[in-house]
Coordinates of C-alpha atoms in Angstrom, one line a residue:
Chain A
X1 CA -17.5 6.5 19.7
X2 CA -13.9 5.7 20.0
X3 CA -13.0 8.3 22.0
X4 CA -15.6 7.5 24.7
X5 CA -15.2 4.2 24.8
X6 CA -11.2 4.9 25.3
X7 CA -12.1 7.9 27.9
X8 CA -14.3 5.4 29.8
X9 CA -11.6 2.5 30.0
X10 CA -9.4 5.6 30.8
X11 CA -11.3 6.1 34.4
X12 CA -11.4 2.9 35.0
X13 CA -8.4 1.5 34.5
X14 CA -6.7 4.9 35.7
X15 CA -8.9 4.2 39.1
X16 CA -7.6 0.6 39.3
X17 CA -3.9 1.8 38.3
X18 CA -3.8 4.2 40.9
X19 CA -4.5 2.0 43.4
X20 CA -1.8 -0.6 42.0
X21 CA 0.5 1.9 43.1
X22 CA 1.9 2.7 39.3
X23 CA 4.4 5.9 39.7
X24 CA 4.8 8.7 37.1
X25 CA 8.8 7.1 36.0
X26 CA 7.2 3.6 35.7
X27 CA 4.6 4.8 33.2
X28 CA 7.3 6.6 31.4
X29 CA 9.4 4.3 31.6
X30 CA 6.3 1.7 30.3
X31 CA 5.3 3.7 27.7
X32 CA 8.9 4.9 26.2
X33 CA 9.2 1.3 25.0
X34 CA 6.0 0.1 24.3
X35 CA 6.1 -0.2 20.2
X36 CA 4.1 0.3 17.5
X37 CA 1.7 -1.5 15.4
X38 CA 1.4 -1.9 11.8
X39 CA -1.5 -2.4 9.3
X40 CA -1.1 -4.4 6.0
X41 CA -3.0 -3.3 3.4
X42 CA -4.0 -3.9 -0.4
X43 CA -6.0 -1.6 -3.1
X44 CA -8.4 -3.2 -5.2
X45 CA -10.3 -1.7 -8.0
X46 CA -14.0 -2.0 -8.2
X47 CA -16.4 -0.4 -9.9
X48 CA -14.1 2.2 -11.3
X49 CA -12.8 3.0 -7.9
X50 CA -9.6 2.2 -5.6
X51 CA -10.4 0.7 -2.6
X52 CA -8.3 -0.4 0.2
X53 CA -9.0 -3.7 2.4
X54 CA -7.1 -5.5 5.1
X55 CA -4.0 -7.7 3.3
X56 CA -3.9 -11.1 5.8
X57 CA -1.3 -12.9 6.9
X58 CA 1.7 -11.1 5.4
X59 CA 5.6 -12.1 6.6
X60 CA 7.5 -8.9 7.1
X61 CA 10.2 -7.7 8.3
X62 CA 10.8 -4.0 9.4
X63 CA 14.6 -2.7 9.7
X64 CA 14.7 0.6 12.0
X65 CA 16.4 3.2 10.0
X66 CA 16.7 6.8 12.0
X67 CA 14.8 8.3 15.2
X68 CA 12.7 10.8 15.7
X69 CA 12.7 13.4 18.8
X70 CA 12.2 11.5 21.9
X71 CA 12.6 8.0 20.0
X72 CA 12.0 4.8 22.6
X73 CA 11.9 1.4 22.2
X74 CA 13.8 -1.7 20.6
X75 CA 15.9 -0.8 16.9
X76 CA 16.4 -4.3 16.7
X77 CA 13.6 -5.7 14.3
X78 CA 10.6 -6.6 13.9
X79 CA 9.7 -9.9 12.2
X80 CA 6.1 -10.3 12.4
X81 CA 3.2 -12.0 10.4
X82 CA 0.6 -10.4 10.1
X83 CA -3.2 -11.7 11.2
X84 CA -6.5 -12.3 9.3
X85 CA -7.2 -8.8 9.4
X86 CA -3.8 -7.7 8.3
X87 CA -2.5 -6.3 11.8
X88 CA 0.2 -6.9 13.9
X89 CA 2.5 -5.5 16.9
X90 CA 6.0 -4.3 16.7
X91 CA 6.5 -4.8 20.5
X92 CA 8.6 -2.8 21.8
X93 CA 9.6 -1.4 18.5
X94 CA 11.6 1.9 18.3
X95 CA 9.1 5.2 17.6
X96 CA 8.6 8.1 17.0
X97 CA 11.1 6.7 13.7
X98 CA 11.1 5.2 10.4
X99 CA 11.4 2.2 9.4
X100 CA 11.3 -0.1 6.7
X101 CA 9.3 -3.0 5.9
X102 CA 10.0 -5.6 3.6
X103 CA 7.7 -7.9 2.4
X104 CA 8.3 -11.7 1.7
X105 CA 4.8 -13.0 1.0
X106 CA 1.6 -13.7 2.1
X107 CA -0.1 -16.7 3.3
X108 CA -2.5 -17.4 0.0
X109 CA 0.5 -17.5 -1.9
X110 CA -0.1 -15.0 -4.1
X111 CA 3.2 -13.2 -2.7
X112 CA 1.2 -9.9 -3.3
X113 CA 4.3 -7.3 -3.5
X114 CA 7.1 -10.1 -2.3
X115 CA 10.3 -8.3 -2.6
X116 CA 8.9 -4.8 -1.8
X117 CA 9.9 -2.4 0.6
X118 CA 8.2 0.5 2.3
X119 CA 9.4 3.2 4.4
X120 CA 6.5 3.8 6.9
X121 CA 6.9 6.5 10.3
X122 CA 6.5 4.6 13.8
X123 CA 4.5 7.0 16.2
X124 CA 4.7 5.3 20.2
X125 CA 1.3 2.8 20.3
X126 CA -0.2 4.5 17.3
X127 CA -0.4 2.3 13.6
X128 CA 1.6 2.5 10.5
X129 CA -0.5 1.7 7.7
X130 CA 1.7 -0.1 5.0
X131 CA -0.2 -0.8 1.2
X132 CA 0.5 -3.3 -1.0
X133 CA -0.8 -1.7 -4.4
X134 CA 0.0 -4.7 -6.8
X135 CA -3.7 -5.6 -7.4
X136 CA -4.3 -2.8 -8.4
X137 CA -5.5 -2.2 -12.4
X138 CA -3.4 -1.5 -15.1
X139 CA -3.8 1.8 -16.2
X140 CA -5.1 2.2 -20.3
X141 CA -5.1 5.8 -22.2
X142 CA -8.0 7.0 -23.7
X143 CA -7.7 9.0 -26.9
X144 CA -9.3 11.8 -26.6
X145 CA -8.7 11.9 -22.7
X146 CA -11.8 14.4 -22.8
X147 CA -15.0 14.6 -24.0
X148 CA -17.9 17.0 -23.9
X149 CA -21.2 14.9 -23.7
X150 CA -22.8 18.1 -25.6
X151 CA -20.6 17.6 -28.7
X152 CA -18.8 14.1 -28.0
X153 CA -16.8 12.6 -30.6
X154 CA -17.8 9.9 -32.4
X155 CA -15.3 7.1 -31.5
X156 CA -12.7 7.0 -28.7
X157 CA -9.6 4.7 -28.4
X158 CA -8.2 3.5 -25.6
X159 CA -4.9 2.4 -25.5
X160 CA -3.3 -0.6 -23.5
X161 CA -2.2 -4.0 -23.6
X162 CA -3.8 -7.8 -23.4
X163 CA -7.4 -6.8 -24.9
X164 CA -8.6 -9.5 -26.5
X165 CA -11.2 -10.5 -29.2
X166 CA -11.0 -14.8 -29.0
X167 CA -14.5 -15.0 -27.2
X168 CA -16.2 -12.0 -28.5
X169 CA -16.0 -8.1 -28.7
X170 CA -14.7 -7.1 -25.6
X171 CA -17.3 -4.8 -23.6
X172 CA -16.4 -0.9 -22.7
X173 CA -17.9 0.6 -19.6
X174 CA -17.6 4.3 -18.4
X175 CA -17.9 4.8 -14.8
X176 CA -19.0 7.7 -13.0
X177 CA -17.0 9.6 -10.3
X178 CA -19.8 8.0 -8.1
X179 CA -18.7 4.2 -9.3
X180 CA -21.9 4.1 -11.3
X181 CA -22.1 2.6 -14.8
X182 CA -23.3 5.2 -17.1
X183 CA -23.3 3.7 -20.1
X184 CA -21.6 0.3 -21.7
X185 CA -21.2 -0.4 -25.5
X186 CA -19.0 -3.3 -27.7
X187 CA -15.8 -2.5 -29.0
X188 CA -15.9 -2.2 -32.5
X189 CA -12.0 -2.7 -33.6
X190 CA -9.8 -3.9 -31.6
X191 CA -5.7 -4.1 -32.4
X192 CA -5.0 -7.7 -33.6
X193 CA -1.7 -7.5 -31.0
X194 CA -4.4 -6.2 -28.4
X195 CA -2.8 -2.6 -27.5
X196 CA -5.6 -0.9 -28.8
X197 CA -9.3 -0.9 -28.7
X198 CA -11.9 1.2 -30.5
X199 CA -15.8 1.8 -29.7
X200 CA -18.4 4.5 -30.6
X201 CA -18.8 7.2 -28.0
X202 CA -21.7 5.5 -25.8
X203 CA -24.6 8.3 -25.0
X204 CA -24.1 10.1 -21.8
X205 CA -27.5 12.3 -20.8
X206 CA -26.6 15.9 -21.3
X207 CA -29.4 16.3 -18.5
X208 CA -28.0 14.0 -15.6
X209 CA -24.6 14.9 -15.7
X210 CA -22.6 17.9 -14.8
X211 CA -19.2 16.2 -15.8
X212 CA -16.4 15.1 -13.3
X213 CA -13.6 12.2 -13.6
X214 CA -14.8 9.5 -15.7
X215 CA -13.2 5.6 -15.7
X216 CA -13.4 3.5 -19.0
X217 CA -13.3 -0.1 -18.5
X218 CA -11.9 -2.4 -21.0
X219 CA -13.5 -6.2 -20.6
X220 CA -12.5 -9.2 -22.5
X221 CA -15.1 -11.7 -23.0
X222 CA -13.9 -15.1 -21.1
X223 CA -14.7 -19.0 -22.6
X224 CA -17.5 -18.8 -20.3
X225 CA -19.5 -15.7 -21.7
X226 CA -17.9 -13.4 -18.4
X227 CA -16.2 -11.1 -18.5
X228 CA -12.7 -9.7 -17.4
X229 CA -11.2 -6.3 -16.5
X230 CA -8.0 -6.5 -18.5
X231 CA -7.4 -2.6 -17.8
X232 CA -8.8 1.4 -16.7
X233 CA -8.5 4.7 -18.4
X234 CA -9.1 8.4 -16.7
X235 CA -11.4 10.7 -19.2
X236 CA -12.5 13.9 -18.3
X237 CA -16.1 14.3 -18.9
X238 CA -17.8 17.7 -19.0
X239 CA -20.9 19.2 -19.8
X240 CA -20.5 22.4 -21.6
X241 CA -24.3 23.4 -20.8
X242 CA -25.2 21.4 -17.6
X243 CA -28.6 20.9 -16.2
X244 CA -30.2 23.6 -13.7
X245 CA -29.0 22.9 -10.3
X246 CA -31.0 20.7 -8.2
X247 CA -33.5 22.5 -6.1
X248 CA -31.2 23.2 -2.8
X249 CA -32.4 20.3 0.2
X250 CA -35.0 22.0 2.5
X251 CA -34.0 23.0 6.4
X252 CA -33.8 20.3 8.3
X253 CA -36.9 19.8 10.7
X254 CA -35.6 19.1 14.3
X255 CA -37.5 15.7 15.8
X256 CA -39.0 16.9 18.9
X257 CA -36.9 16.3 22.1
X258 CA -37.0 16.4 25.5
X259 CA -35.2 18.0 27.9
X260 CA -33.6 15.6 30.6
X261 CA -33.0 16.7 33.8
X262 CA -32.0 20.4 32.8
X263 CA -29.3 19.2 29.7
X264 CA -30.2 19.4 26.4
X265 CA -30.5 16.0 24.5
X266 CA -29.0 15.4 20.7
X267 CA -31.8 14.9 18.8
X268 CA -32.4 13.3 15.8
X269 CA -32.6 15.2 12.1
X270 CA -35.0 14.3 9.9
X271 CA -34.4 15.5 5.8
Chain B
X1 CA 1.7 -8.0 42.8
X2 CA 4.4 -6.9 40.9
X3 CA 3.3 -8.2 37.9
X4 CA 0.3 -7.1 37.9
X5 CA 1.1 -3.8 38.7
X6 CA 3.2 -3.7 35.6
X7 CA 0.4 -5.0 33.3
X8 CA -2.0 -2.6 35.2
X9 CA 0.5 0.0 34.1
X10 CA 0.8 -0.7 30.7
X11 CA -3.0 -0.8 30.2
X12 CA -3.2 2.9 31.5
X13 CA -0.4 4.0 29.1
X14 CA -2.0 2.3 26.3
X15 CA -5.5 3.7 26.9
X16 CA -4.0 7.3 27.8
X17 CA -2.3 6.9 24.2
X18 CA -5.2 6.1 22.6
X19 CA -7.0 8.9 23.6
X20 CA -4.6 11.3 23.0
X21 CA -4.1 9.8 19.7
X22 CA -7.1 10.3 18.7
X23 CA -8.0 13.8 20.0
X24 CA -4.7 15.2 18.2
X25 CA -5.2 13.7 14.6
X26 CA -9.0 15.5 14.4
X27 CA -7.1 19.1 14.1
X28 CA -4.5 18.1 11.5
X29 CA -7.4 16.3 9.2
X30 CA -9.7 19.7 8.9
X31 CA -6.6 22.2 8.9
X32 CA -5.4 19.7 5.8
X33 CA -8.7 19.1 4.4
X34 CA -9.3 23.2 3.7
X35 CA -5.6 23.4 1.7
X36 CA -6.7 20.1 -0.3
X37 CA -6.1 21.6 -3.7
X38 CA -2.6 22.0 -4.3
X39 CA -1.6 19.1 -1.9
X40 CA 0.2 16.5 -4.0
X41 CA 3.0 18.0 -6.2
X42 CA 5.8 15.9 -8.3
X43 CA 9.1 17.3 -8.2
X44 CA 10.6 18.2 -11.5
X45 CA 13.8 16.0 -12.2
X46 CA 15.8 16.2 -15.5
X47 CA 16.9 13.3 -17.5
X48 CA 14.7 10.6 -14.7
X49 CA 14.0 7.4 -16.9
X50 CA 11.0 7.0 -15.1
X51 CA 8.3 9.4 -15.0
X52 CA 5.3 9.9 -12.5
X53 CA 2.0 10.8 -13.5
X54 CA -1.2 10.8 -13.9
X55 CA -1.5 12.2 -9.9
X56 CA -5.2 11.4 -8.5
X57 CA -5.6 12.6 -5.0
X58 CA -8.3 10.7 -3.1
X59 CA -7.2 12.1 0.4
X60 CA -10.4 13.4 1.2
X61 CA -11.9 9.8 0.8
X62 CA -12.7 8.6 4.4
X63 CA -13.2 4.9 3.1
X64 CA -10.1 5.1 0.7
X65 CA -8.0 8.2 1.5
X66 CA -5.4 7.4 -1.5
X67 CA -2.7 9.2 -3.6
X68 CA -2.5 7.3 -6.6
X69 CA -0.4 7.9 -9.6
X70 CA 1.2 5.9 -12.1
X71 CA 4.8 5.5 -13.2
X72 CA 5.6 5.4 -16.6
X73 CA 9.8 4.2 -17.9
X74 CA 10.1 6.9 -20.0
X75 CA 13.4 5.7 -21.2
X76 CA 15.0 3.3 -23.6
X77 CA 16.0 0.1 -21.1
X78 CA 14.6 -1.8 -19.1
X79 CA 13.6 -1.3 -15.6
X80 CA 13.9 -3.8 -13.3
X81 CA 13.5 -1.9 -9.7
X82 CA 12.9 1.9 -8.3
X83 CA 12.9 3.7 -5.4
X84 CA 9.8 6.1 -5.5
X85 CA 10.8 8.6 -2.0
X86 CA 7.7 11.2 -0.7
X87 CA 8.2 14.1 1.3
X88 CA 5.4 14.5 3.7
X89 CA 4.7 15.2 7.7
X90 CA 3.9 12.5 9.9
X91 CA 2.6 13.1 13.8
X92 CA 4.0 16.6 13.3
X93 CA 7.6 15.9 11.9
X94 CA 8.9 16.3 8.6
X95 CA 9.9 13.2 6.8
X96 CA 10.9 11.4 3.8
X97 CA 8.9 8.0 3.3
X98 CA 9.0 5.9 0.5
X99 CA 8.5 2.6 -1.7
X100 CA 10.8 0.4 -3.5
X101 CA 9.8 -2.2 -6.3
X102 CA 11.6 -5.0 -7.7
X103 CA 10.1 -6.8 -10.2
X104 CA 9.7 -10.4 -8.6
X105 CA 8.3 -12.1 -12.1
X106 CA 9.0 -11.0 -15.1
X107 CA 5.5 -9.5 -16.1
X108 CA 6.5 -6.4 -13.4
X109 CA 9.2 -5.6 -15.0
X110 CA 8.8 -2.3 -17.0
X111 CA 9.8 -2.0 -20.5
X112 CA 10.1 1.2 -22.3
X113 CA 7.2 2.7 -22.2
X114 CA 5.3 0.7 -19.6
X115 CA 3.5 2.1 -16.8
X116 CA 2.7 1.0 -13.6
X117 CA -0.1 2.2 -11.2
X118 CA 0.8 2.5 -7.4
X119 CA -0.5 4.1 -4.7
X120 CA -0.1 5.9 -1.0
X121 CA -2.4 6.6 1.8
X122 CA -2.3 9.5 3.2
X123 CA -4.8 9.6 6.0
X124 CA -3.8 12.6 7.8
X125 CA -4.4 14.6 4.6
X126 CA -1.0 16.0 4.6
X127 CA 1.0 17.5 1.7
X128 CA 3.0 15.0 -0.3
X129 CA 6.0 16.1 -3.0
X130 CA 6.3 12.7 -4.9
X131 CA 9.9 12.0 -6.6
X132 CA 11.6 9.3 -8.2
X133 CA 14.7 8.2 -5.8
X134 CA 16.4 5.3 -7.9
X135 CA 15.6 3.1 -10.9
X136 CA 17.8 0.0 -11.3
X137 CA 18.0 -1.3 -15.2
X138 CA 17.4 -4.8 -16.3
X139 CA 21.0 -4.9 -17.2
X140 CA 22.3 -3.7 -13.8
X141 CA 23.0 0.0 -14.5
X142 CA 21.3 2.7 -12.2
X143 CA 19.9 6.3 -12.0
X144 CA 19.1 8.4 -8.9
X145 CA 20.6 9.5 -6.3
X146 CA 19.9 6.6 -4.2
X147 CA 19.1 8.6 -0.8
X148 CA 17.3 5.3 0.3
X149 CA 19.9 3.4 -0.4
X150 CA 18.5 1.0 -2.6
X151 CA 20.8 -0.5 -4.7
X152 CA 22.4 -1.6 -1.0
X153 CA 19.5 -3.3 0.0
X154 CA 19.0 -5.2 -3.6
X155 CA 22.7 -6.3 -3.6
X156 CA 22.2 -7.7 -0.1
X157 CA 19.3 -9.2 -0.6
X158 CA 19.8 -11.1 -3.4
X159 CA 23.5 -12.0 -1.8
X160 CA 21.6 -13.6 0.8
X161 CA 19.0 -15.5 -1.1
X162 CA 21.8 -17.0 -3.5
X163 CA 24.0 -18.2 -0.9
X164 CA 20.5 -19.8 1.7
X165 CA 19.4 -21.1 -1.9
X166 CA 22.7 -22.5 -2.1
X167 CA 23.2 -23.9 1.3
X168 CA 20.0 -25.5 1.6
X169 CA 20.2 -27.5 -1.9
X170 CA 23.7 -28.5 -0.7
X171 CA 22.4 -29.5 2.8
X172 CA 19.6 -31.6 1.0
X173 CA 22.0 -33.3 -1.3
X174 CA 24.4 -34.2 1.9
X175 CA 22.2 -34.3 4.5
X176 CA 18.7 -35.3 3.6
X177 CA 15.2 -33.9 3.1
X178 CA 14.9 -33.8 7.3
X179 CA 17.7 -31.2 7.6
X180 CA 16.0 -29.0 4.8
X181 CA 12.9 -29.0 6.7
X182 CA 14.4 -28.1 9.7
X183 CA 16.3 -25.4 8.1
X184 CA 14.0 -23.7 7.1
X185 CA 11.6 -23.5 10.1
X186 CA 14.8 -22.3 11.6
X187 CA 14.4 -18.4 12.8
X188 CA 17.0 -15.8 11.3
X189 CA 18.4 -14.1 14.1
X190 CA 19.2 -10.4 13.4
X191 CA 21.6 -8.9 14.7
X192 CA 21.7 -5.4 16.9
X193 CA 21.0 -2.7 14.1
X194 CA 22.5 0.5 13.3
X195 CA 21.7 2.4 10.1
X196 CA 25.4 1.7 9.3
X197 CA 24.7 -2.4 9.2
X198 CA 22.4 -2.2 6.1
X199 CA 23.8 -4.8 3.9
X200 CA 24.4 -7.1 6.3
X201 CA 20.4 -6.9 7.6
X202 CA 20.0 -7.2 3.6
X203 CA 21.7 -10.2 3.3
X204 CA 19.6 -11.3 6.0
X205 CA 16.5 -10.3 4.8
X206 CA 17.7 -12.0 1.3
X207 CA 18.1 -15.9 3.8
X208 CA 14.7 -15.0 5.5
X209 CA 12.7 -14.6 1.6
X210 CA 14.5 -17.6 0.7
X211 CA 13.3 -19.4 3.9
X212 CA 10.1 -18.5 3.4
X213 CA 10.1 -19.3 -0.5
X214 CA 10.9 -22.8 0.6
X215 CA 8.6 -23.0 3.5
X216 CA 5.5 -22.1 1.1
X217 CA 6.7 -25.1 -1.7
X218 CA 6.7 -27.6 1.3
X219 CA 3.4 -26.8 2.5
X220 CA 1.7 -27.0 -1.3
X221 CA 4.5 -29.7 -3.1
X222 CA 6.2 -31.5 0.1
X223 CA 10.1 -31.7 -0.6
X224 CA 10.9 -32.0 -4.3
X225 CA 8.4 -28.6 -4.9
X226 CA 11.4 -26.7 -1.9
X227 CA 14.1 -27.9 -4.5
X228 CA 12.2 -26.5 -7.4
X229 CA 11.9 -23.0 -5.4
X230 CA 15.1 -23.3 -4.2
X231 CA 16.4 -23.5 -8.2
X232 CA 14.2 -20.0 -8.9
X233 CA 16.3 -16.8 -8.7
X234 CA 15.5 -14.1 -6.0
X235 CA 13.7 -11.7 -8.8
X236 CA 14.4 -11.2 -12.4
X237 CA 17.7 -8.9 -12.3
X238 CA 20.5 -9.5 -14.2
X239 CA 21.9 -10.5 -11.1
X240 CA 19.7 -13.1 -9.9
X241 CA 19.8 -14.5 -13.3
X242 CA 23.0 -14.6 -13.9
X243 CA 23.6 -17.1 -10.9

């Protein structure tokens, strides 16, 4: 959709271009210093999974460090805030090269990765994603990292820091690859310095699940009765006798189309 | 007429480049995509006090196409900043990119032990060869080979926020809380760069944080919260600490 959109601008501002009278060294000229832009990010973790959304209104500073073939543009900075959906322009700014960014804060005043620096490669009008990555959750061990859900052990420990037992049991959740709660059960021990928690293996269906990357979630249990993701640890799950495989999606039936004017029309797919 | 032939120019280039842009990054996404299995690899480096691990790649993720991995301080101090450098290809050229961390509060510092999650994106789906560049200790001693030069950027820096911390509480004390507000809405004006002129942008960058430190205590505290936040150090090093 992009691409057609930008091919129809294309013609028409190539059209209106032309007829301004723009010559082939005053593009080149135009476009050998026409910067880049850059993209602030942050990860979140929901659900088991990373995500990455738009970090807002970050101060920054990028410091041009070495060129690239055919490098254009301004070396001298690029001191930029970044907007509500985390983007901004290095006009002008030197590419194809790297540079690095250096963050000084953001706007909410969290100060999300204040301090940090990262090395990101300019390309000529094209955007240099930078990610902030200190939201993310702290990774816990699990003892055994593994399990079989045909012979799972009876208990399994996860290992961390700041799990807590002042409002209650905290709560364990395994995750699928998918982001889907599979099963949830109440800590039974817990490390009175909070490094380590213990639960009984929770019952995974031997028939739904053909193993994969597994996230346990460690929740303390808030004043309030909520609860609060103090921390995430990889297990392996697998399945040493899996299900039959599901039976394989039928052909797709074509929608009926017509066609126009002598060129064939995409149609529709139905499942 | 000339003007707008200029911005009529520039609007071409710009829609030319995004079209081109995004015909050329289709190829390099399948071609990557096929070769997914071995694409992240950690280079093996004796003796490194800080170990990475734990190597997740979610490349293939449209929605969250992430290398994640987790750094663990697998030696006896302290570790107050690193320097974790990535060898990878961007738009077709080989390059080195990288991350640095300094521990801003004391929480992110990592004892023995302690790991830390981060992450990269890696949209393109390119091969990545992660390594550990540089690791600072909490009591000023380093390890690495420092190819980002690092440590140049930290000593700067905090050079720079020590002596704007120390101008602006001396400015306030002579001069008044007007000057202090003025001074730090004031822009820092950087200089013409070369890669040669690191410390000196780092000291710079160092007077900007400050700036900016004391800029976010006026808007939430007015005055006296700037001369709190001008008292704090620029992280949690030795050196910052010891001011």
């Amino acid at each position: 959709m992009n691409k057609m959109r930008c091919a129809t601008l294309l013609l028409v501002v190539a059209l209106v271009g032309t007829t301004a009278g723009c010559n082939l060294q005053e593009i080149i000229n135009l476009l050998r210093s026409a910067g880049f832009f850059i993209h602030t990010l942050a990860t979140v973790r929901e659900a088991g999974r990373t995500r990455i959304v738009d970090h807002p209104h970050v101060l920054t500073n990028g410091f041009h460090q070495r060129d690239f073939a055919g490098a254009a543009g301004d070396s001298r900075r690029c001191d930029v805030e970044t907007d509500d959906t985390g983007h901004a322009t290095c006009l002008q700014g030197r590419a194809p090269a790297i540079w690095e960014f250096t963050y000084f804060g953001d706007r909410s005043g969290l100060n999300l990765c204040a301090n940090q620096h990262f090395a990101v490669f300019s390309a000529p009008l094209a955007t240099s994603d930078i990610l902030c990555t200190d939201t993310i959750g702290i990774f816990f061990t699990a003892v055994p990292d593994t399990i079989d859900v045909q012979a799972p052990p009876p208990v399994v420990t996860v290992y961390g820091e700041g799990i807590s037992t002042e409002y209650g049991m905290p709560l364990v959740e395994y995750w699928n690859e998918t982001g889907v709660v599979v099963a949830q059960t109440t800590a039974d021990q817990v490390a009175p310095d909070g490094t380590w928690i213990s639960a009984n293996t929770p019952y995974i269906d031997p028939n739904s699940t053909f193993g994969g990357a597994y996230t346990v979630g460690i929740n303390n249990v808030m004043a309030d009765g909520t609860y609060n993701t103090v921390g995430y640890a990889s297990l392996t799950v697998t399945n040493s006798n899996p299900p039959p495989l599901p039976e394989p999606y039928p052909e797709p039936t074509p929608e009926p189309c017509n066609n126009v004017g002598g060129e064939q029309m995409i149609c529709e797919t139905t499942y | 007429m000339q003007h707008l032939t200029r911005f009529l120019c520039a609007a071409l280039i710009t829609l030319l480049l995004c079209f081109s842009s995004a015909a050329a990054q289709s190829p390099d996404g399948r071609r990557a995509a096929q070769g997914s299995s071995n694409r992240v690899s950690v280079r093996a480096q004796a003796g490194a006090p800080l170990r990475i691990s734990s190597v997740v790649d979610n490349s293939d993720d449209a929605d969250a196409p992430l290398v994640e991995f987790v750094v663990e301080n697998v030696g006896a101090k302290p570790i107050q900043a690193f320097w974790i450098s990535y060898d990878t290809v961007a738009h077709g050229a080989n390059v080195t990119l990288g991350m640095g961390v300094n521990a801003n509060k004391p929480e992110l510092t990592l004892p023995s032990g302690k790991r830390r999650a981060l992450a990269i994106i890696n949209r393109a789906k390119e091969k990545i060869a992660l390594s550990v560049d540089f690791v600072e200790f909490y009591d000023g001693s380093t390890w690495g080979a420092d190819t980002a030069r690092y440590a140049e950027s930290l000593a700067g820096e905090r050079a720079g926020a020590r002596a704007e911390a120390e101008r602006l509480i001396k400015l306030l004390k002579m001069n008044g809380p007007q000057a202090v507000k003025e001074a730090i809405a004031d822009k820092v004006n950087y200089p013409d760069l070369t890669t040669g002129s690191r410390s000196e942008v780092s000291f710079l960058i160092g007077v900007r944080a400050t700036r900016f430190r004391a800029q976010q205590a006026y808007e939430k505290g007015g005055l006296p919260a700037v001369e709190s936040a001008l008292q704090q150090p620029y992280d949690t090093s030795a050196a910052s600490l010891s001011r």
